[in-house]
Coordinates of C-alpha atoms in Angstrom, one line a residue:
X5 CA 86.3 94.5 141.2
X6 CA 86.3 96.4 137.9
X7 CA 87.3 94.7 134.7
X8 CA 87.0 95.2 130.9
X9 CA 85.8 92.3 128.8
X10 CA 88.4 91.2 126.1
X11 CA 85.8 91.5 123.4
X12 CA 85.0 95.1 124.4
X13 CA 88.7 96.0 124.6
X14 CA 89.3 94.7 121.1
X15 CA 86.3 96.7 119.8
X16 CA 87.7 99.9 121.4
X17 CA 91.1 99.3 119.9
X18 CA 89.7 98.6 116.4
X19 CA 87.4 101.6 116.7
X20 CA 90.3 103.9 117.8
X21 CA 92.5 102.9 114.9
X22 CA 89.7 103.3 112.4
X23 CA 88.7 106.7 113.8
X24 CA 92.3 107.9 113.7
X25 CA 92.5 106.9 110.1
X26 CA 89.3 108.6 109.2
X27 CA 90.3 111.8 110.9
X28 CA 93.6 111.9 108.9
X29 CA 96.1 110.6 111.4
X30 CA 97.0 107.5 109.4
X31 CA 100.1 107.2 107.3
X32 CA 99.5 107.1 103.6
X33 CA 101.6 104.8 101.5
X34 CA 103.6 106.0 98.5
X35 CA 101.8 105.6 95.1
X36 CA 104.3 104.4 92.5
X37 CA 103.2 104.5 88.9
X38 CA 104.6 103.4 85.5
X39 CA 103.8 104.7 82.0
X40 CA 104.7 102.4 79.1
X41 CA 104.7 103.2 75.4
X42 CA 106.6 102.3 72.2
X43 CA 108.0 104.3 69.3
X44 CA 110.5 103.7 66.5
X45 CA 111.6 100.3 67.7
X46 CA 112.1 101.3 71.3
X47 CA 109.9 100.5 74.3
X48 CA 109.8 103.0 77.2
X49 CA 108.9 102.2 80.8
X50 CA 108.9 105.3 82.9
X51 CA 108.4 104.9 86.7
X52 CA 107.9 107.5 89.5
X53 CA 108.4 106.1 93.0
X54 CA 105.6 108.2 94.4
X55 CA 103.0 110.0 92.2
X56 CA 101.2 111.5 95.2
X57 CA 104.0 113.1 97.2
X58 CA 104.0 116.0 99.6
X59 CA 106.2 119.0 100.0
X60 CA 109.5 117.9 101.3
X61 CA 109.3 114.4 100.0
X62 CA 112.0 113.0 97.7
X63 CA 110.9 111.0 94.6
X64 CA 112.8 108.8 92.2
X65 CA 112.1 108.9 88.5
X66 CA 113.4 106.1 86.3
X67 CA 113.1 105.6 82.5
X68 CA 114.0 102.3 81.0
X69 CA 114.7 102.1 77.2
X70 CA 114.6 98.7 75.4
X71 CA 115.0 97.9 71.7
X72 CA 112.6 95.7 69.9
X73 CA 114.7 95.0 66.8
X74 CA 118.3 94.3 65.9
X75 CA 119.3 97.9 65.1
X76 CA 121.3 99.3 67.9
X77 CA 120.4 102.8 69.2
X78 CA 123.0 105.0 70.8
X79 CA 121.7 107.9 73.0
X80 CA 123.5 111.2 72.3
X81 CA 121.6 113.2 75.0
X82 CA 118.6 112.7 77.1
X83 CA 116.4 115.3 78.9
X84 CA 114.3 114.4 81.9
X85 CA 111.4 116.9 82.1
X86 CA 109.8 117.7 85.4
X87 CA 107.7 120.4 87.1
X88 CA 109.7 123.5 87.9
X89 CA 108.8 123.1 91.6
X90 CA 110.9 120.0 91.8
X91 CA 114.6 120.3 92.7
X92 CA 117.1 117.9 91.4
X93 CA 119.1 116.0 94.1
X94 CA 122.8 116.5 93.4
X95 CA 124.7 113.4 92.2
X96 CA 121.5 111.3 91.9
X97 CA 121.4 111.1 88.1
X98 CA 122.6 107.7 86.9
X99 CA 122.6 105.5 83.8
X100 CA 122.1 101.8 84.7
X101 CA 123.1 99.2 82.0
X102 CA 124.5 95.7 81.8
X103 CA 127.8 97.0 83.3
X104 CA 126.2 98.6 86.3
X105 CA 125.4 102.2 87.4
X106 CA 127.3 105.2 85.9
X107 CA 127.3 108.7 87.2
X108 CA 126.0 111.3 84.7
X109 CA 127.5 114.4 86.4
X110 CA 129.5 116.5 85.6
X111 CA 128.0 116.1 82.1
X112 CA 124.5 117.1 83.3
X113 CA 122.8 120.3 82.4
X114 CA 120.4 121.7 85.1
X115 CA 117.4 123.7 84.0
X116 CA 114.3 124.7 86.1
X117 CA 112.2 122.3 84.0
X118 CA 114.6 119.5 83.0
X119 CA 117.9 117.9 83.5
X120 CA 119.9 116.8 80.5
X121 CA 122.7 114.3 80.3
X122 CA 125.3 114.6 77.5
X123 CA 126.4 111.1 76.6
X124 CA 128.7 112.2 73.8
X125 CA 131.0 113.6 76.6
X126 CA 130.9 110.7 79.1
X127 CA 133.6 108.0 79.2
X128 CA 130.9 105.4 78.6
X129 CA 128.4 105.1 75.8
X130 CA 124.7 104.5 76.2
X131 CA 123.8 101.9 73.6
X132 CA 120.6 100.0 73.6
X133 CA 120.7 96.5 72.0
X134 CA 118.4 93.7 71.1
X135 CA 120.3 90.7 69.7
X136 CA 120.0 87.0 70.4
X137 CA 122.1 86.5 73.5
X138 CA 123.0 90.2 73.8
X139 CA 120.0 92.2 75.1
X140 CA 121.1 95.5 76.6
X141 CA 118.5 97.9 77.9
X142 CA 119.5 101.2 79.6
X143 CA 117.8 103.1 82.4
X144 CA 118.1 106.8 83.2
X145 CA 117.4 107.5 86.9
X146 CA 117.3 110.7 89.0
X147 CA 115.9 112.0 92.3
X148 CA 114.0 115.2 93.0
X149 CA 112.8 117.0 96.1
X150 CA 109.2 118.2 96.1
X151 CA 109.0 122.0 96.7
X152 CA 106.5 123.8 98.9
X153 CA 105.6 125.9 95.9
X154 CA 104.1 122.9 93.9
X155 CA 100.4 123.4 93.2
X156 CA 98.4 121.0 95.4
X157 CA 95.9 118.6 93.9
X158 CA 96.8 119.3 90.3
X159 CA 98.3 116.8 87.9
X160 CA 101.8 118.0 87.0
X161 CA 103.3 116.5 83.9
X162 CA 106.7 114.8 83.4
X163 CA 108.4 113.1 80.5
X164 CA 111.6 112.6 78.5
X165 CA 113.2 113.8 75.3
X166 CA 116.3 112.5 73.6
X167 CA 118.4 112.4 70.4
X168 CA 120.0 109.2 69.1
X169 CA 122.5 108.1 66.4
X170 CA 119.5 107.0 64.3
X171 CA 118.5 110.6 63.9
X172 CA 115.6 109.9 66.2
X173 CA 114.5 113.0 68.1
X174 CA 112.1 111.5 70.6
X175 CA 109.9 114.1 72.2
X176 CA 107.8 112.7 75.1
X177 CA 107.8 115.7 77.4
X178 CA 104.3 115.0 78.7
X179 CA 104.0 111.2 78.5
X180 CA 104.0 110.9 82.2
X181 CA 103.4 109.6 84.7
X182 CA 102.0 112.8 86.2
X183 CA 102.4 113.7 89.9
X184 CA 99.8 115.2 92.2
X185 CA 101.2 116.9 95.3
X186 CA 99.4 116.3 98.6
X187 CA 99.4 118.1 101.9
X188 CA 101.9 116.6 104.4
X189 CA 105.3 114.9 104.0
X190 CA 104.8 111.1 103.6
X191 CA 101.7 111.4 101.5
X192 CA 98.0 112.0 102.2
X193 CA 96.3 115.2 103.1
X194 CA 97.0 115.1 106.8
X195 CA 94.7 116.1 109.7
X196 CA 92.1 118.8 110.0
X197 CA 94.6 121.5 111.1
X198 CA 93.1 121.8 114.5
X199 CA 93.7 118.8 116.8
X200 CA 91.2 119.8 119.4
X201 CA 88.1 119.2 117.5
X202 CA 88.9 115.7 116.1
X203 CA 90.4 114.5 119.3
X204 CA 87.4 115.7 121.2
X205 CA 85.1 113.9 118.9
X206 CA 87.2 110.7 119.2
X207 CA 87.2 111.0 122.9
X208 CA 83.4 111.2 122.9
X209 CA 83.2 108.3 120.6
X210 CA 85.4 106.1 122.8
X211 CA 83.7 107.3 125.9
X212 CA 80.7 105.2 125.2
X213 CA 82.9 102.1 125.8
X214 CA 83.2 102.4 129.5
X215 CA 84.3 99.6 131.8
X216 CA 81.8 97.0 132.9
X217 CA 81.5 95.3 136.3

């Protein structure tokens, strides 16, 4: 009677999974990243849900603004800068504050390299506060679809720019995080392009673990 020892079967399974990963058949996880900096009494936390996306992926970009002193800051307009190969996802732009999430459209300008929310026209105001018992940060969030025309393997800059009631023209167009576009949807660089060769090599590798009697 022919049988395979449990130890050998486990070794074959582990080897198979490891070989598939090495040959590019594994699934790469998203790589979120946050850039943090401070200026003029405001702290900025800008997060991109996946900084190594692939063409066809959708990423979320969020910028949280928090005051560090008791002077309120009201945002007049805010631009979210992005590579021209990213396409804004309609109706995804939002302001999130202590009252919840607010749509930015239709007061949103669309440009190949940025989107810009006009908060002098919206029914709500974007006011950042830092008072004892009354701390109110605000977050600007939007989604983009990664285009096939994005340069691969190159750091593409992102950032924000805004004007406030304090006369503060904050220009952080390239503060990041940057994104680096990969090869296949879901992240990673994918396989070798020809399945025959890697699968053949894998078959030969696994062939050495035949059944024992």
